[in-house]
Amino acid sequence: MSISSANIIGACGDGAISRVLAGAGYKTASSDLHDRGYGDWTGDFLNDPPRLSFDAIVTNPPFNVAEPFIRTAASYGVPFAMLLKSTYWHAATRAKLFAETRPEMVIAMTWRPSFDLRRGTSPTMDVIWTVWGAQPSREPCRYVLAAKPDLGPFG
């Protein structure tokens, strides 16, 4: 997914992903179902369409509603990326979703990101990024290993 200038929306939680994207120079617009002290508005991504234009969606959806998030994001016709459990695509029940949405790339991280920035905690979950284009890919999905970037306090 190559985007030169984007408004990026999604379930922002405490804003960890949005802050990294904004720090990289992307124009972000962030929302979440619940006010967690970060975001531009409180709204339901699945049932309340954003009232602004955007060029991409980047989010870490609640894992129990990842499929509806994927289907909703695909309906907007813009590139999107979702941070999912590393085993997300390992379920036979998700084969149809994979075939229908046809992601361009799965990016496996060679480290475990910390979701808790308190000192002394150890990351416990393996996750992947799954990336889609504006339309389902015609090419086979690429599987890429990503080295840990230097993200400072967000890593």
mmCIF file of C-alpha atoms in Angstrom:
data_model
loop_
_atom_site.group_PDB
_atom_site.id
_atom_site.type_symbol
_atom_site.label_atom_id
_atom_site.label_comp_id
_atom_site.label_asym_id
_atom_site.label_seq_id
_atom_site.Cartn_x
_atom_site.Cartn_y
_atom_site.Cartn_z
ATOM 1 C CA MET A 1 0.000 0.000 0.000
ATOM 2 C CA SER A 2 1.739 3.153 -1.149
ATOM 3 C CA ILE A 3 0.010 6.355 -0.077
ATOM 4 C CA SER A 4 1.600 9.758 -0.358
ATOM 5 C CA SER A 5 -1.051 11.737 1.522
ATOM 6 C CA ALA A 6 -3.861 10.156 3.486
ATOM 7 C CA ASN A 7 -6.587 10.619 6.034
ATOM 8 C CA ILE A 8 -6.475 7.420 8.040
ATOM 9 C CA ILE A 9 -9.323 6.297 10.269
ATOM 10 C CA GLY A 10 -10.229 3.309 12.391
ATOM 11 C CA ALA A 11 -10.608 1.926 15.901
ATOM 12 C CA CYS A 12 -7.897 4.084 17.432
ATOM 13 C CA GLY A 13 -8.045 2.954 21.065
ATOM 14 C CA ASP A 14 -5.448 4.976 22.956
ATOM 15 C CA GLY A 15 -4.018 6.339 19.690
ATOM 16 C CA ALA A 16 -0.818 4.276 19.501
ATOM 17 C CA ILE A 17 -1.087 3.545 15.766
ATOM 18 C CA SER A 18 -2.430 7.015 14.930
ATOM 19 C CA ARG A 19 0.477 8.703 16.746
ATOM 20 C CA VAL A 20 3.043 6.654 14.814
ATOM 21 C CA LEU A 21 1.340 7.463 11.499
ATOM 22 C CA ALA A 22 1.039 11.170 12.352
ATOM 23 C CA GLY A 23 4.705 11.162 13.377
ATOM 24 C CA ALA A 24 5.552 9.735 9.948
ATOM 25 C CA GLY A 25 3.804 12.695 8.313
ATOM 26 C CA TYR A 26 0.397 11.217 7.506
ATOM 27 C CA LYS A 27 -2.695 13.301 8.106
ATOM 28 C CA THR A 28 -4.819 11.213 10.454
ATOM 29 C CA ALA A 29 -8.425 11.325 11.571
ATOM 30 C CA SER A 30 -9.018 8.875 14.396
ATOM 31 C CA SER A 31 -12.130 7.452 15.979
ATOM 32 C CA ASP A 32 -13.140 4.779 18.458
ATOM 33 C CA LEU A 33 -16.374 3.340 19.799
ATOM 34 C CA HIS A 34 -15.399 4.472 23.310
ATOM 35 C CA ASP A 35 -13.660 7.655 24.427
ATOM 36 C CA ARG A 36 -10.234 6.513 25.583
ATOM 37 C CA GLY A 37 -8.744 9.994 25.657
ATOM 38 C CA TYR A 38 -7.587 9.985 22.052
ATOM 39 C CA GLY A 39 -9.306 10.538 18.737
ATOM 40 C CA ASP A 40 -11.182 13.126 16.779
ATOM 41 C CA TRP A 41 -14.623 11.684 17.447
ATOM 42 C CA THR A 42 -16.402 8.798 19.122
ATOM 43 C CA GLY A 43 -18.215 6.588 16.632
ATOM 44 C CA ASP A 44 -19.022 3.026 15.641
ATOM 45 C CA PHE A 45 -16.885 2.023 12.653
ATOM 46 C CA LEU A 46 -19.233 -0.869 11.851
ATOM 47 C CA ASN A 47 -22.545 1.004 11.969
ATOM 48 C CA ASP A 48 -21.857 4.742 11.645
ATOM 49 C CA PRO A 49 -20.044 5.692 8.408
ATOM 50 C CA PRO A 50 -17.437 8.438 8.833
ATOM 51 C CA ARG A 51 -18.607 11.864 7.721
ATOM 52 C CA LEU A 52 -15.330 12.796 6.058
ATOM 53 C CA SER A 53 -13.381 11.653 3.051
ATOM 54 C CA PHE A 54 -10.370 9.432 3.566
ATOM 55 C CA ASP A 55 -7.774 7.683 1.437
ATOM 56 C CA ALA A 56 -7.000 4.650 3.612
ATOM 57 C CA ILE A 57 -7.922 2.777 6.758
ATOM 58 C CA VAL A 58 -5.349 1.516 9.241
ATOM 59 C CA THR A 59 -6.581 -0.127 12.416
ATOM 60 C CA ASN A 60 -6.134 -2.728 15.114
ATOM 61 C CA PRO A 61 -9.733 -3.957 15.341
ATOM 62 C CA PRO A 62 -11.054 -5.760 18.394
ATOM 63 C CA PHE A 63 -10.154 -9.346 17.522
ATOM 64 C CA ASN A 64 -13.673 -10.649 18.180
ATOM 65 C CA VAL A 65 -15.087 -8.402 15.423
ATOM 66 C CA ALA A 66 -12.183 -8.508 12.968
ATOM 67 C CA GLU A 67 -14.285 -10.068 10.192
ATOM 68 C CA PRO A 68 -16.956 -7.329 10.242
ATOM 69 C CA PHE A 69 -14.155 -4.730 10.342
ATOM 70 C CA ILE A 70 -12.540 -6.314 7.272
ATOM 71 C CA ARG A 71 -15.850 -6.447 5.384
ATOM 72 C CA THR A 72 -16.733 -2.859 6.345
ATOM 73 C CA ALA A 73 -13.299 -1.530 5.357
ATOM 74 C CA ALA A 74 -13.479 -3.404 2.028
ATOM 75 C CA SER A 75 -16.840 -1.769 1.291
ATOM 76 C CA TYR A 76 -15.227 1.709 1.195
ATOM 77 C CA GLY A 77 -13.044 0.929 -1.839
ATOM 78 C CA VAL A 78 -9.831 2.359 -0.335
ATOM 79 C CA PRO A 79 -6.616 0.572 0.660
ATOM 80 C CA PHE A 80 -6.669 -0.717 4.215
ATOM 81 C CA ALA A 81 -4.448 -2.507 6.713
ATOM 82 C CA MET A 82 -5.371 -4.348 9.882
ATOM 83 C CA LEU A 83 -3.287 -5.606 12.757
ATOM 84 C CA LEU A 84 -4.553 -9.125 13.506
ATOM 85 C CA LYS A 85 -3.546 -12.095 15.641
ATOM 86 C CA SER A 86 -0.825 -14.029 13.837
ATOM 87 C CA THR A 87 -3.078 -17.081 13.636
ATOM 88 C CA TYR A 88 -6.068 -15.157 12.259
ATOM 89 C CA TRP A 89 -5.960 -16.752 8.794
ATOM 90 C CA HIS A 90 -5.309 -20.253 10.172
ATOM 91 C CA ALA A 91 -9.018 -20.998 10.667
ATOM 92 C CA ALA A 92 -10.884 -22.883 7.933
ATOM 93 C CA THR A 93 -13.921 -20.696 8.676
ATOM 94 C CA ARG A 94 -11.973 -17.634 7.442
ATOM 95 C CA ALA A 95 -10.927 -19.134 4.103
ATOM 96 C CA LYS A 96 -14.014 -17.675 2.408
ATOM 97 C CA LEU A 97 -13.272 -14.188 3.802
ATOM 98 C CA PHE A 98 -9.663 -14.427 2.570
ATOM 99 C CA ALA A 99 -10.838 -15.522 -0.901
ATOM 100 C CA GLU A 100 -13.496 -12.801 -1.125
ATOM 101 C CA THR A 101 -11.342 -9.881 0.036
ATOM 102 C CA ARG A 102 -8.028 -11.137 -1.422
ATOM 103 C CA PRO A 103 -5.422 -9.248 0.583
ATOM 104 C CA GLU A 104 -2.265 -8.092 -1.193
ATOM 105 C CA MET A 105 0.123 -8.881 1.617
ATOM 106 C CA VAL A 106 0.529 -10.442 5.032
ATOM 107 C CA ILE A 107 3.381 -8.911 6.990
ATOM 108 C CA ALA A 108 4.652 -11.143 9.774
ATOM 109 C CA MET A 109 6.596 -9.294 12.430
ATOM 110 C CA THR A 110 9.783 -10.909 13.671
ATOM 111 C CA TRP A 111 9.170 -9.430 17.147
ATOM 112 C CA ARG A 112 6.255 -9.054 19.521
ATOM 113 C CA PRO A 113 5.086 -5.448 19.833
ATOM 114 C CA SER A 114 4.314 -4.241 23.326
ATOM 115 C CA PHE A 115 0.703 -3.213 23.798
ATOM 116 C CA ASP A 116 1.432 -2.047 27.328
ATOM 117 C CA LEU A 117 4.011 0.708 27.566
ATOM 118 C CA ARG A 118 4.480 0.342 31.344
ATOM 119 C CA ARG A 119 8.041 -0.597 32.177
ATOM 120 C CA GLY A 120 8.675 -4.185 33.143
ATOM 121 C CA THR A 121 5.998 -5.747 30.941
ATOM 122 C CA SER A 122 6.814 -8.363 28.340
ATOM 123 C CA PRO A 123 4.964 -8.582 25.022
ATOM 124 C CA THR A 124 2.941 -11.794 24.902
ATOM 125 C CA MET A 125 1.114 -11.798 21.557
ATOM 126 C CA ASP A 126 2.280 -12.468 18.020
ATOM 127 C CA VAL A 127 0.495 -10.284 15.471
ATOM 128 C CA ILE A 128 0.531 -9.683 11.721
ATOM 129 C CA TRP A 129 -0.438 -6.837 9.462
ATOM 130 C CA THR A 130 -2.773 -7.801 6.646
ATOM 131 C CA VAL A 131 -2.870 -5.258 3.806
ATOM 132 C CA TRP A 132 -5.503 -4.861 1.087
ATOM 133 C CA GLY A 133 -5.630 -2.617 -1.958
ATOM 134 C CA ALA A 134 -8.651 -0.572 -2.949
ATOM 135 C CA GLN A 135 -9.973 -3.636 -4.777
ATOM 136 C CA PRO A 136 -9.376 -7.352 -4.128
ATOM 137 C CA SER A 137 -5.937 -8.332 -5.414
ATOM 138 C CA ARG A 138 -5.626 -10.269 -8.678
ATOM 139 C CA GLU A 139 -2.170 -11.477 -7.644
ATOM 140 C CA PRO A 140 -1.382 -14.104 -5.022
ATOM 141 C CA CYS A 141 -1.044 -12.711 -1.517
ATOM 142 C CA ARG A 142 2.586 -11.989 -0.615
ATOM 143 C CA TYR A 143 3.961 -13.105 2.755
ATOM 144 C CA VAL A 144 6.682 -10.811 4.071
ATOM 145 C CA LEU A 145 8.839 -10.936 7.193
ATOM 146 C CA ALA A 146 9.356 -7.534 8.782
ATOM 147 C CA ALA A 147 12.291 -6.602 10.971
ATOM 148 C CA LYS A 148 11.605 -4.521 14.062
ATOM 149 C CA PRO A 149 11.816 -0.804 13.273
ATOM 150 C CA ASP A 150 13.125 1.713 15.765
ATOM 151 C CA LEU A 151 9.868 3.170 17.057
ATOM 152 C CA GLY A 152 11.243 4.663 20.246
ATOM 153 C CA PRO A 153 8.663 4.443 23.049
ATOM 154 C CA PHE A 154 6.050 2.870 20.716
ATOM 155 C CA GLY A 155 8.093 -0.273 19.967
#
